[in-house]
Coordinates of C-alpha atoms in Angstrom, one line a residue:
M1 CA 74.0 71.7 -13.5
K2 CA 71.9 68.9 -12.1
I3 CA 74.2 68.7 -9.0
K4 CA 73.6 72.4 -8.4
Y5 CA 69.9 72.0 -8.4
I6 CA 70.1 69.1 -6.0
L7 CA 72.3 71.1 -3.6
F8 CA 69.7 74.0 -3.8
L9 CA 66.9 71.7 -2.8
F10 CA 69.0 70.3 0.1
S11 CA 69.6 73.9 1.3
F12 CA 65.9 74.7 1.0
C13 CA 65.0 71.7 3.2
F14 CA 67.6 72.4 5.9
F15 CA 66.9 76.1 6.2
L16 CA 63.2 75.6 6.9
P17 CA 62.2 77.4 10.2
A18 CA 63.3 75.4 13.2
Q19 CA 62.5 75.5 16.8
S20 CA 64.3 78.4 18.7
E21 CA 66.5 77.4 21.6
V22 CA 67.6 79.5 24.6
S23 CA 71.3 80.4 24.6
Y24 CA 73.3 80.6 27.8
S25 CA 76.9 81.6 28.6
K26 CA 79.6 78.8 28.6
E27 CA 79.8 78.9 32.5
L28 CA 76.1 78.7 33.0
E29 CA 75.7 75.9 30.4
E30 CA 78.3 73.9 32.3
I31 CA 76.5 74.5 35.6
F32 CA 73.2 73.4 34.1
S33 CA 74.8 70.3 32.7
K34 CA 76.2 69.4 36.1
L35 CA 72.8 70.0 37.7
D36 CA 71.0 67.9 35.0
N37 CA 73.5 65.0 35.8
M38 CA 72.9 65.3 39.5
I39 CA 69.1 65.0 39.0
L40 CA 69.7 61.8 37.0
Q41 CA 71.8 60.5 40.0
R42 CA 69.2 61.4 42.6
E43 CA 68.7 57.7 43.4
E44 CA 72.3 57.4 44.5
Y45 CA 72.0 60.3 46.8
R46 CA 68.8 58.9 48.3
L47 CA 70.4 55.5 49.0
K48 CA 73.3 57.2 50.7
K49 CA 70.8 59.2 52.8
E50 CA 68.9 56.0 53.7
E51 CA 72.2 54.2 54.7
R52 CA 73.2 57.1 57.0
I53 CA 69.7 57.1 58.6
E54 CA 69.8 53.3 59.0
M55 CA 73.2 53.5 60.7
L56 CA 71.9 56.1 63.1
R57 CA 68.8 54.0 63.9
N58 CA 70.9 50.9 64.6
R59 CA 72.6 52.9 67.3
I60 CA 69.4 53.4 69.3
D61 CA 69.6 51.8 72.7
M62 CA 66.2 51.0 74.1
R63 CA 67.6 50.9 77.6
A64 CA 68.9 54.4 77.3
S65 CA 67.7 57.2 79.6
L66 CA 65.1 59.7 78.6
E67 CA 67.8 62.4 78.1
E68 CA 69.8 60.1 75.8
R69 CA 66.7 59.1 73.9
F70 CA 65.8 62.8 73.5
H71 CA 69.2 63.6 71.9
T72 CA 69.0 60.5 69.7
N73 CA 65.6 61.7 68.5
K74 CA 67.1 65.1 67.8
V75 CA 69.8 63.6 65.5
L76 CA 67.3 61.5 63.6
Y77 CA 64.9 64.5 63.3
E78 CA 67.8 66.5 61.7
E79 CA 68.1 63.8 59.1
Y80 CA 64.4 63.5 58.4
Y81 CA 62.8 67.0 58.7
V82 CA 63.2 68.0 55.1
Y83 CA 63.4 64.5 53.8
N84 CA 60.4 62.6 55.2
A85 CA 57.9 64.7 57.2
D86 CA 56.0 61.7 58.6
S87 CA 59.2 60.1 60.1
A88 CA 60.3 63.4 61.4
M89 CA 57.0 64.0 63.1
A90 CA 57.3 60.7 64.9
Y91 CA 60.6 61.9 66.6
V92 CA 59.0 65.3 67.3
S93 CA 56.1 63.7 69.1
D94 CA 58.4 61.4 71.1
N95 CA 60.6 64.4 72.2
L96 CA 57.5 66.4 73.2
R97 CA 56.5 63.4 75.3
I98 CA 60.0 63.2 76.9
A99 CA 60.1 67.0 77.5
S100 CA 56.7 66.7 79.3
L101 CA 57.9 63.8 81.4
L102 CA 61.0 65.6 82.4
K103 CA 59.1 68.9 82.9
R104 CA 61.5 70.7 80.6
K105 CA 59.4 73.6 79.3
D106 CA 62.4 75.0 77.2
W107 CA 62.6 71.7 75.4
E108 CA 58.9 71.6 74.9
Y109 CA 58.9 75.1 73.3
T110 CA 61.8 74.1 71.0
W111 CA 60.0 71.0 69.7
K112 CA 56.7 72.8 69.3
I113 CA 58.6 75.1 66.9
N114 CA 59.9 72.1 65.1
K115 CA 56.4 70.6 64.9
S116 CA 55.1 73.9 63.5
F117 CA 57.8 73.7 60.8
L118 CA 56.7 70.2 59.7
L119 CA 53.0 71.2 59.7
S120 CA 53.9 74.3 57.6
A121 CA 56.0 72.4 55.2
T122 CA 53.2 69.9 54.6
G123 CA 50.6 72.6 54.1
L124 CA 48.8 72.3 57.5
L125 CA 49.2 76.0 58.1
K126 CA 46.4 76.6 60.6
E127 CA 47.7 73.7 62.7
A128 CA 51.2 75.1 62.4
E129 CA 50.0 78.5 63.6
D130 CA 48.2 76.9 66.6
E131 CA 51.4 75.2 67.8
L132 CA 53.1 78.6 68.1
K133 CA 50.3 80.5 69.9
D134 CA 51.1 79.3 73.5
I135 CA 54.9 79.8 73.3
P136 CA 56.0 82.6 75.6
V137 CA 58.5 84.3 73.3
Q138 CA 60.1 86.5 76.0
K139 CA 61.1 83.4 78.1
L140 CA 62.9 81.8 75.2
S141 CA 66.7 81.7 74.9
D142 CA 68.4 83.7 72.1
N143 CA 68.8 80.5 70.0
A144 CA 65.2 79.5 70.6
K145 CA 64.0 83.0 69.6
V146 CA 65.9 82.7 66.4
D147 CA 64.1 79.4 65.7
Y148 CA 60.7 80.9 66.7
Y149 CA 61.1 84.1 64.5
S150 CA 62.4 82.1 61.6
Q151 CA 59.5 79.6 61.8
M152 CA 57.0 82.5 61.9
Q153 CA 58.7 84.0 58.8
Y154 CA 58.5 80.6 57.1
L155 CA 54.8 80.1 58.1
L156 CA 53.8 83.6 56.9
S157 CA 55.6 82.9 53.6
H158 CA 53.5 79.8 53.1
F159 CA 50.3 81.7 54.0
S160 CA 51.3 84.3 51.4
Q161 CA 51.9 81.5 48.8
Y162 CA 48.6 79.8 49.6
T163 CA 46.6 83.0 49.3
G164 CA 48.3 83.8 46.0
S165 CA 47.0 86.7 43.9
E166 CA 43.3 86.1 44.6
S167 CA 43.4 88.5 47.6
E168 CA 46.1 91.1 47.2
A169 CA 45.3 92.8 50.5
V170 CA 45.5 89.6 52.5
Q171 CA 48.7 88.6 50.7
R172 CA 50.2 92.1 51.4
S173 CA 49.4 91.8 55.1
Y174 CA 51.2 88.4 55.3
L175 CA 54.2 89.8 53.5
D176 CA 54.4 92.8 55.9
K177 CA 54.3 90.5 58.9
E178 CA 56.9 88.3 57.3
L179 CA 59.2 91.3 56.9
L180 CA 58.8 92.2 60.6
Y181 CA 59.9 88.7 61.6
R182 CA 62.8 88.9 59.2
D183 CA 64.0 92.0 61.2
S184 CA 63.4 90.2 64.5
V185 CA 65.4 87.1 63.6
Y186 CA 68.3 89.1 62.4
M187 CA 68.4 91.2 65.6
V188 CA 68.7 88.1 67.9
A189 CA 70.8 85.8 65.6
H190 CA 74.5 85.5 66.6
P191 CA 77.2 85.7 63.9
D192 CA 78.3 82.1 64.7
H193 CA 74.8 80.8 64.0
P194 CA 74.9 78.4 60.9
L195 CA 72.2 80.4 59.2
Y196 CA 73.4 83.9 60.2
L197 CA 74.3 84.9 56.6
W198 CA 70.9 83.6 55.4
Y199 CA 69.1 85.8 58.0
K200 CA 71.4 88.8 57.2
G201 CA 70.8 88.4 53.4
C202 CA 67.0 88.2 54.0
K203 CA 67.1 91.4 56.1
L204 CA 69.4 93.4 53.8
Q205 CA 67.6 92.3 50.7
Y206 CA 64.8 94.8 51.6
D207 CA 67.2 97.6 52.8
G208 CA 68.2 99.0 49.4
V209 CA 70.8 98.4 46.7
D210 CA 73.8 99.5 48.8
S211 CA 72.9 97.1 51.6
M212 CA 72.4 94.2 49.1
R213 CA 75.7 94.9 47.5
A214 CA 77.4 95.0 50.9
V215 CA 76.4 91.5 51.9
I216 CA 77.3 89.8 48.5
P217 CA 81.0 89.3 49.2
E218 CA 80.2 87.5 52.5
L219 CA 77.8 85.2 50.8
Q220 CA 80.1 84.5 47.9
K221 CA 83.0 83.7 50.2
A222 CA 80.8 81.3 52.2
I223 CA 79.5 79.5 49.1
Q224 CA 82.9 79.2 47.4
S225 CA 84.4 77.6 50.6
S226 CA 81.4 75.3 51.0
S227 CA 80.9 71.8 49.6
L228 CA 77.3 72.5 48.5
E229 CA 76.1 69.3 50.3
N230 CA 73.8 70.5 53.0
R231 CA 70.7 72.7 53.5
Y232 CA 72.7 75.6 55.0
D233 CA 74.7 75.8 51.7
A234 CA 71.5 75.6 49.7
M235 CA 69.9 78.5 51.7
N236 CA 73.0 80.7 51.4
A237 CA 73.2 80.2 47.7
Y238 CA 69.4 80.8 47.3
I239 CA 69.4 84.2 49.1
L240 CA 72.4 85.3 47.1
G241 CA 70.6 84.4 43.9
S242 CA 67.5 86.3 45.1
I243 CA 69.7 89.4 45.8
Y244 CA 71.2 89.2 42.3
R245 CA 67.6 88.9 40.9
D246 CA 66.7 92.2 42.7
L247 CA 69.8 93.8 41.2
D248 CA 68.7 92.6 37.7
D249 CA 71.8 90.4 37.3
M250 CA 69.9 87.4 35.9
E251 CA 73.1 85.5 34.9
N252 CA 74.2 85.3 38.6
Y253 CA 70.6 84.8 39.7
M254 CA 70.4 81.6 37.6
K255 CA 73.9 80.5 38.6
Y256 CA 73.3 80.7 42.4
L257 CA 69.8 79.2 42.1
A258 CA 71.5 76.2 40.4
Y259 CA 74.1 76.0 43.2
S260 CA 71.3 76.0 45.7
S261 CA 69.5 73.3 43.8
M262 CA 72.7 71.1 43.7
A263 CA 73.0 71.3 47.5
D264 CA 69.3 70.5 47.9
I265 CA 69.7 67.4 45.6
V266 CA 72.8 66.1 47.4
S267 CA 71.2 66.5 50.8
C268 CA 67.9 65.0 49.6
N269 CA 65.9 68.0 50.6
K270 CA 62.3 67.3 49.5
D271 CA 61.1 70.8 50.4
I272 CA 63.1 72.2 47.5
A273 CA 62.3 75.8 46.5
S274 CA 65.4 76.8 44.5
L275 CA 64.9 74.3 41.7
E276 CA 61.2 75.2 41.4
E277 CA 62.0 78.9 41.1
L278 CA 64.8 78.2 38.6
G279 CA 62.5 76.0 36.5
I280 CA 59.8 78.7 36.5
Y281 CA 62.3 81.3 35.3
L282 CA 63.7 79.1 32.6
F283 CA 60.1 78.5 31.4
S284 CA 59.7 82.2 31.1
L285 CA 62.9 82.3 28.9
G286 CA 61.5 79.6 26.7
D287 CA 63.7 76.7 27.8
I288 CA 60.7 74.4 28.0
D289 CA 62.5 71.0 28.2
R290 CA 64.8 71.9 31.1
A291 CA 62.0 73.8 32.9
Y292 CA 59.8 70.7 32.6
A293 CA 62.5 68.4 34.0
Y294 CA 63.2 70.7 37.0
I295 CA 59.5 71.3 37.8
N296 CA 58.7 67.6 37.4
Y297 CA 61.5 66.7 39.9
C298 CA 60.1 69.3 42.4
L299 CA 56.6 67.9 42.0
Q300 CA 57.8 64.3 42.7
N301 CA 59.6 65.6 45.9
A302 CA 56.5 67.6 47.0
L303 CA 54.3 64.5 46.5
F304 CA 56.7 62.3 48.5
Y305 CA 57.0 65.0 51.3
K306 CA 53.2 65.7 51.1
N307 CA 53.8 69.5 50.8
R308 CA 50.3 70.7 49.9
V309 CA 51.3 74.3 49.3
R310 CA 54.1 73.5 47.0
I311 CA 52.0 70.9 45.1
M312 CA 49.4 73.5 44.5
G313 CA 51.9 76.0 43.1
I314 CA 53.7 73.5 41.0
S315 CA 50.5 72.1 39.5
S316 CA 49.7 75.5 38.1
T317 CA 53.1 75.8 36.5
I318 CA 52.9 72.2 35.1
D319 CA 49.6 73.1 33.5
Q320 CA 51.2 76.1 31.7
I321 CA 54.1 74.0 30.6
N322 CA 51.8 71.4 29.2
A323 CA 49.9 74.0 27.3
V324 CA 53.2 75.2 25.7
Y325 CA 54.1 71.6 24.9
Q326 CA 50.8 71.1 23.1
E327 CA 51.3 74.3 21.0
R328 CA 54.9 73.2 20.2
M329 CA 53.7 69.8 19.2
R330 CA 51.2 71.4 16.9
Q331 CA 53.8 73.6 15.3
Q332 CA 56.2 70.6 15.0
G333 CA 53.4 68.6 13.2
E334 CA 53.0 71.4 10.7
R335 CA 56.8 71.6 10.2
V336 CA 57.0 67.8 9.7
Q337 CA 54.4 68.0 7.0
S338 CA 56.5 70.7 5.2
Y339 CA 59.5 68.5 5.6
L340 CA 57.7 65.5 4.1
F341 CA 56.6 67.4 1.1
A342 CA 60.1 68.7 0.5
V343 CA 61.6 65.3 1.0
S344 CA 59.1 63.7 -1.4
I345 CA 60.2 66.2 -4.1
L346 CA 63.8 65.7 -3.3
S347 CA 63.4 61.9 -3.4
A348 CA 62.0 62.0 -6.9
I349 CA 64.9 64.2 -8.0
L350 CA 67.4 61.9 -6.3
I351 CA 66.0 58.8 -8.1
L352 CA 66.6 60.5 -11.4
A353 CA 70.1 61.6 -10.4
I354 CA 70.9 58.1 -9.3
L355 CA 69.9 56.7 -12.6
Y356 CA 72.1 59.3 -14.4
I357 CA 75.0 58.5 -12.1
Y358 CA 74.5 54.8 -12.6
Q359 CA 75.0 55.1 -16.4
K360 CA 78.2 57.1 -15.8
L361 CA 79.5 54.6 -13.3
R362 CA 79.1 51.7 -15.8
Q363 CA 81.3 53.6 -18.3
L364 CA 83.8 54.3 -15.5
A365 CA 83.8 50.6 -14.5
I366 CA 85.2 49.4 -17.8
S367 CA 88.1 51.9 -17.7
R368 CA 88.8 51.2 -14.0
S369 CA 89.0 47.4 -14.7
K370 CA 91.8 47.9 -17.2
L371 CA 93.5 50.4 -14.9
H372 CA 93.1 48.0 -12.0
D373 CA 95.0 45.1 -13.8
M374 CA 97.9 47.5 -14.5
N375 CA 97.9 48.7 -11.0
E376 CA 98.0 45.2 -9.5
E377 CA 101.1 44.4 -11.5
L378 CA 102.8 47.6 -10.5
N379 CA 101.7 47.1 -6.8
R380 CA 103.3 43.6 -6.8
H381 CA 106.7 45.1 -7.7
V382 CA 106.3 48.1 -5.4
G383 CA 105.3 45.7 -2.6
D384 CA 108.4 43.6 -3.1
L385 CA 110.6 46.7 -3.1
S386 CA 108.8 48.1 0.0
E387 CA 109.3 44.9 1.9
A388 CA 113.0 44.9 1.1
Q389 CA 113.4 48.5 2.2
R390 CA 111.5 47.7 5.4
Q391 CA 113.7 44.8 6.3
L392 CA 116.8 46.9 5.5
K393 CA 115.5 49.7 7.7
E394 CA 114.9 47.3 10.6
V395 CA 118.4 45.9 10.3
N396 CA 119.9 49.5 10.2
D397 CA 117.8 50.5 13.2
K398 CA 118.9 47.5 15.2
L399 CA 122.5 48.1 14.3
H400 CA 122.3 51.7 15.2
S401 CA 120.6 50.8 18.6
L402 CA 123.4 48.3 19.3
N403 CA 126.1 50.8 18.5
V404 CA 124.5 53.4 20.8
E405 CA 124.2 50.9 23.6
L406 CA 127.8 49.7 23.0
K407 CA 129.1 53.3 23.2
D408 CA 127.3 53.9 26.4
V409 CA 128.6 50.6 28.0
N410 CA 132.1 51.4 26.9
A411 CA 131.9 54.9 28.3
Q412 CA 130.6 53.5 31.6
L413 CA 133.3 50.9 31.7
R414 CA 136.0 53.4 31.0
E415 CA 134.7 55.7 33.7
S416 CA 134.3 52.8 36.2
N417 CA 137.8 51.6 35.6
Y418 CA 139.3 55.0 35.9
V419 CA 137.4 55.7 39.2
K420 CA 138.4 52.3 40.6
E421 CA 142.1 52.9 39.7
E422 CA 142.1 56.4 41.3
Y423 CA 140.2 55.4 44.4
I424 CA 142.1 52.1 45.0
G425 CA 145.4 54.1 45.0
Y426 CA 143.8 56.6 47.3
V427 CA 142.5 54.0 49.7
F428 CA 145.9 52.2 49.8
S429 CA 147.7 55.5 50.4
L430 CA 145.2 56.5 53.1
C431 CA 145.5 53.1 54.9
S432 CA 149.2 53.3 54.8
N433 CA 149.2 56.8 56.3
Y434 CA 146.8 55.8 59.0
I435 CA 148.9 52.7 59.9
S436 CA 152.0 55.0 60.2
K437 CA 150.1 57.5 62.3
L438 CA 148.6 54.8 64.5
D439 CA 152.1 53.3 65.0
E440 CA 153.5 56.7 65.9
Y441 CA 150.6 57.3 68.2
R442 CA 151.3 53.9 69.8
K443 CA 155.0 54.7 70.3
N444 CA 154.2 58.1 71.8
I445 CA 151.8 56.5 74.3
S446 CA 154.3 53.8 75.1
R447 CA 157.0 56.3 75.9
K448 CA 154.7 58.3 78.2
I449 CA 153.6 55.1 80.0
K450 CA 157.2 54.1 80.5
T451 CA 158.0 57.5 82.0
N452 CA 154.9 57.2 84.1
Q453 CA 153.2 60.2 82.3
I454 CA 149.7 58.7 82.8
D455 CA 147.9 62.0 83.0
E456 CA 149.2 63.1 79.7
V457 CA 148.2 59.7 78.2
K458 CA 144.7 60.2 79.6
A459 CA 144.5 63.7 78.2
M460 CA 145.6 62.5 74.8
T461 CA 142.9 59.9 74.7
D462 CA 140.2 62.1 76.1
R463 CA 140.6 64.9 73.6
P464 CA 138.9 64.5 70.2
T465 CA 141.5 66.7 68.6
M466 CA 143.2 64.0 66.8
A467 CA 140.0 62.5 65.4
Q468 CA 138.8 66.0 64.3
S469 CA 142.2 66.6 62.6
E470 CA 142.1 63.3 60.9
L471 CA 138.5 63.9 59.8
K472 CA 139.5 67.2 58.2
E473 CA 142.5 65.5 56.5
F474 CA 140.1 62.8 55.3
Y475 CA 137.7 65.4 53.9
K476 CA 140.6 67.2 52.2
N477 CA 142.0 64.0 50.7
F478 CA 138.5 62.9 49.5
D479 CA 137.8 66.3 48.0
A480 CA 141.1 66.3 46.1
I481 CA 140.8 62.8 44.7
F482 CA 137.1 63.4 43.7
L483 CA 137.9 66.6 41.9
H484 CA 140.9 64.9 40.3
V485 CA 138.4 62.3 38.9
Y486 CA 135.6 64.8 38.1
P487 CA 137.3 68.2 37.7
S488 CA 134.1 70.0 36.4
F489 CA 131.8 68.7 39.1
V490 CA 131.4 72.0 41.0
S491 CA 130.5 74.1 37.9
D492 CA 128.3 71.4 36.6
F493 CA 126.5 71.1 39.9
N494 CA 126.0 74.9 40.2
A495 CA 124.4 74.8 36.7
L496 CA 121.6 72.8 38.2
L497 CA 120.8 75.6 40.8
H498 CA 119.1 79.0 40.5
P499 CA 121.8 81.7 39.8
E500 CA 121.2 83.3 43.2
E501 CA 121.3 80.0 45.0
Q502 CA 124.6 78.6 43.6
I503 CA 127.2 77.4 46.0
V504 CA 130.2 79.7 46.5
L505 CA 133.2 77.9 48.2
K506 CA 135.3 79.7 50.8
E507 CA 138.9 80.4 50.2
G508 CA 140.9 77.1 50.5
E509 CA 137.8 74.9 50.2
L510 CA 137.6 72.3 47.5
L511 CA 134.1 71.0 48.5
N512 CA 131.7 71.9 51.3
T513 CA 129.3 69.6 53.1
E514 CA 126.5 70.0 50.5
L515 CA 128.9 69.3 47.6
R516 CA 130.5 66.4 49.4
I517 CA 127.1 64.7 50.0
Y518 CA 126.2 65.0 46.3
A519 CA 129.8 63.9 45.3
L520 CA 129.0 60.6 47.1
V521 CA 125.7 60.5 45.1
R522 CA 127.7 60.9 41.9
L523 CA 129.8 57.9 43.0
G524 CA 126.6 55.9 43.3
I525 CA 126.0 56.1 47.1
N526 CA 122.4 57.4 47.3
D527 CA 121.4 56.1 50.8
S528 CA 121.4 58.9 53.4
V529 CA 122.4 56.5 56.2
K530 CA 125.5 55.3 54.3
I531 CA 126.4 58.8 53.3
A532 CA 126.2 59.8 57.0
D533 CA 128.4 56.9 58.1
F534 CA 131.0 57.8 55.4
L535 CA 131.1 61.5 56.3
H536 CA 130.8 60.9 60.1
C537 CA 127.7 63.0 60.6
S538 CA 124.0 62.2 61.5
P539 CA 121.5 60.9 58.8
Q540 CA 119.3 63.9 59.7
T541 CA 122.1 66.3 58.7
V542 CA 122.5 64.5 55.4
Y543 CA 118.7 64.6 54.8
N544 CA 118.4 68.3 55.7
N545 CA 121.3 69.3 53.4
R546 CA 119.9 67.2 50.5
L547 CA 116.4 68.7 50.9
K548 CA 117.9 72.3 51.1
V549 CA 119.9 71.8 47.9
R550 CA 116.9 70.2 46.1
N551 CA 114.8 73.2 46.9
K552 CA 117.3 75.4 45.1
A553 CA 117.2 73.4 41.9
I554 CA 115.9 74.6 38.6
I555 CA 114.9 71.1 37.6
P556 CA 112.1 68.9 39.2
K557 CA 113.1 67.6 42.7
E558 CA 112.3 64.0 41.8
K559 CA 114.9 64.1 39.0
F560 CA 117.6 65.9 40.9
A561 CA 119.5 62.9 42.3
E562 CA 119.5 61.1 38.9
T563 CA 120.8 64.2 37.1
V564 CA 123.6 64.6 39.7
R565 CA 124.5 60.9 39.1
L566 CA 125.3 61.8 35.5
L567 CA 127.2 65.0 36.2
G568 CA 130.8 65.5 35.1
K569 CA 133.2 63.6 32.9
T570 CA 136.2 61.8 34.2
Q571 CA 139.6 63.2 33.4
S572 CA 141.1 61.2 30.5

């Protein structure tokens, strides 16, 4: 009865109200775990990024022409523009200077757009807008127009974020202008543009449910085939997540925001929006710890990049998370007090239970001591018997192993002796026949020479008829003696092949080329060159036939030759 009361108190303690946790699907939990690990490894990605940049900077040739310096700056800008705004701005300024010196207005317009991007990203929105004012849009190339409209869209998005909900009318006007530029950039972007699907997704996102559903397969295909290691992958995954959000598919919304975040982390993108949005959404679900980790990572990046707009937005979210943390700490404090009270009562009961159990244990100790002495005596006898049985088993196992090995060796010796006897007789007979044939051939040529039949002698030596005939005879003799030694070889070999791929011999054939090759393998000749020499054919022919037969096998290819080596039993 006392044990039941103790268990009841344990249950009471453990079933006190606990903190609720957010539950995700198995797939989403795995994705979040991977994302969490990538955030922990962010320093590794940063070092790789720095190494790549340092390698590019070491390639700079100070004696290079202005055009070469311009293109080098462009490469370094691509590495820096979402990683370190100050460094990227230095290369933008240098390229604007070079464009001015070379009087290349098209270059100058392009790098004004790039400068506007950096100013927007760091929160200098008015300065970013000023950079774009003097650019004649109609004179820009299609690619430059794409960059211009995209930057206007990006700038207006930041204006909207900066305005916030304090002035809904102003924010609405920025959003309307942003939508116009979304339409414009989609109209001029070519399908081969690296961000074409991003522009298409942004455009169709506002064209209704059917349009959004139509672009989903394209974005999914692009993301599934990508490595999720660059900003393009991150943007494609982000827009797909946004489309799923608008379709109320929040599972896929979180999934693709996570994919976008992974690509941003690997590429060291400090202007990271996807992880911030994901953190805010997880916060709304109640996943406070993960939301705090994600938002804090975004805040560190924003501070490093000096993104004033993003810092302002993140700070507001951080304040809300801190407030929730404080409330949770208060609730946990109250819960800890309840636990302490319950544990105190439980401890007192446990002390009484321990004293009770101690008395019982003392009584048991006396009985166990007597039983222990008896068990020790019995164990000594059992141990001696067990040791004797173990030694006997080891001897039996060794004897059995030796018997098996002896049987295998005897079988191999019998087969080897039998094969040697058969083939030695065959070789002697074959040599004798060839000596007789060569002597007859010699006599025939001698007679024709004596009768001055030179042309006939020449014809006899030019034609390969005799060699071909002898080769056929050689194959026939080889087939006959092999099947005499291994009469079941053909059926055993076919058993290794798929039923529809089994070898069917023509009438009068004992073996064909494929079977003849593997007959030599059965005899221990596995080298394709030696087999080719033996059968008077090319090594490539042997290789092709072996490969063709292996592809028909029902067993793994790498085990096929060894299995053939064990086929068939010699005729006793």
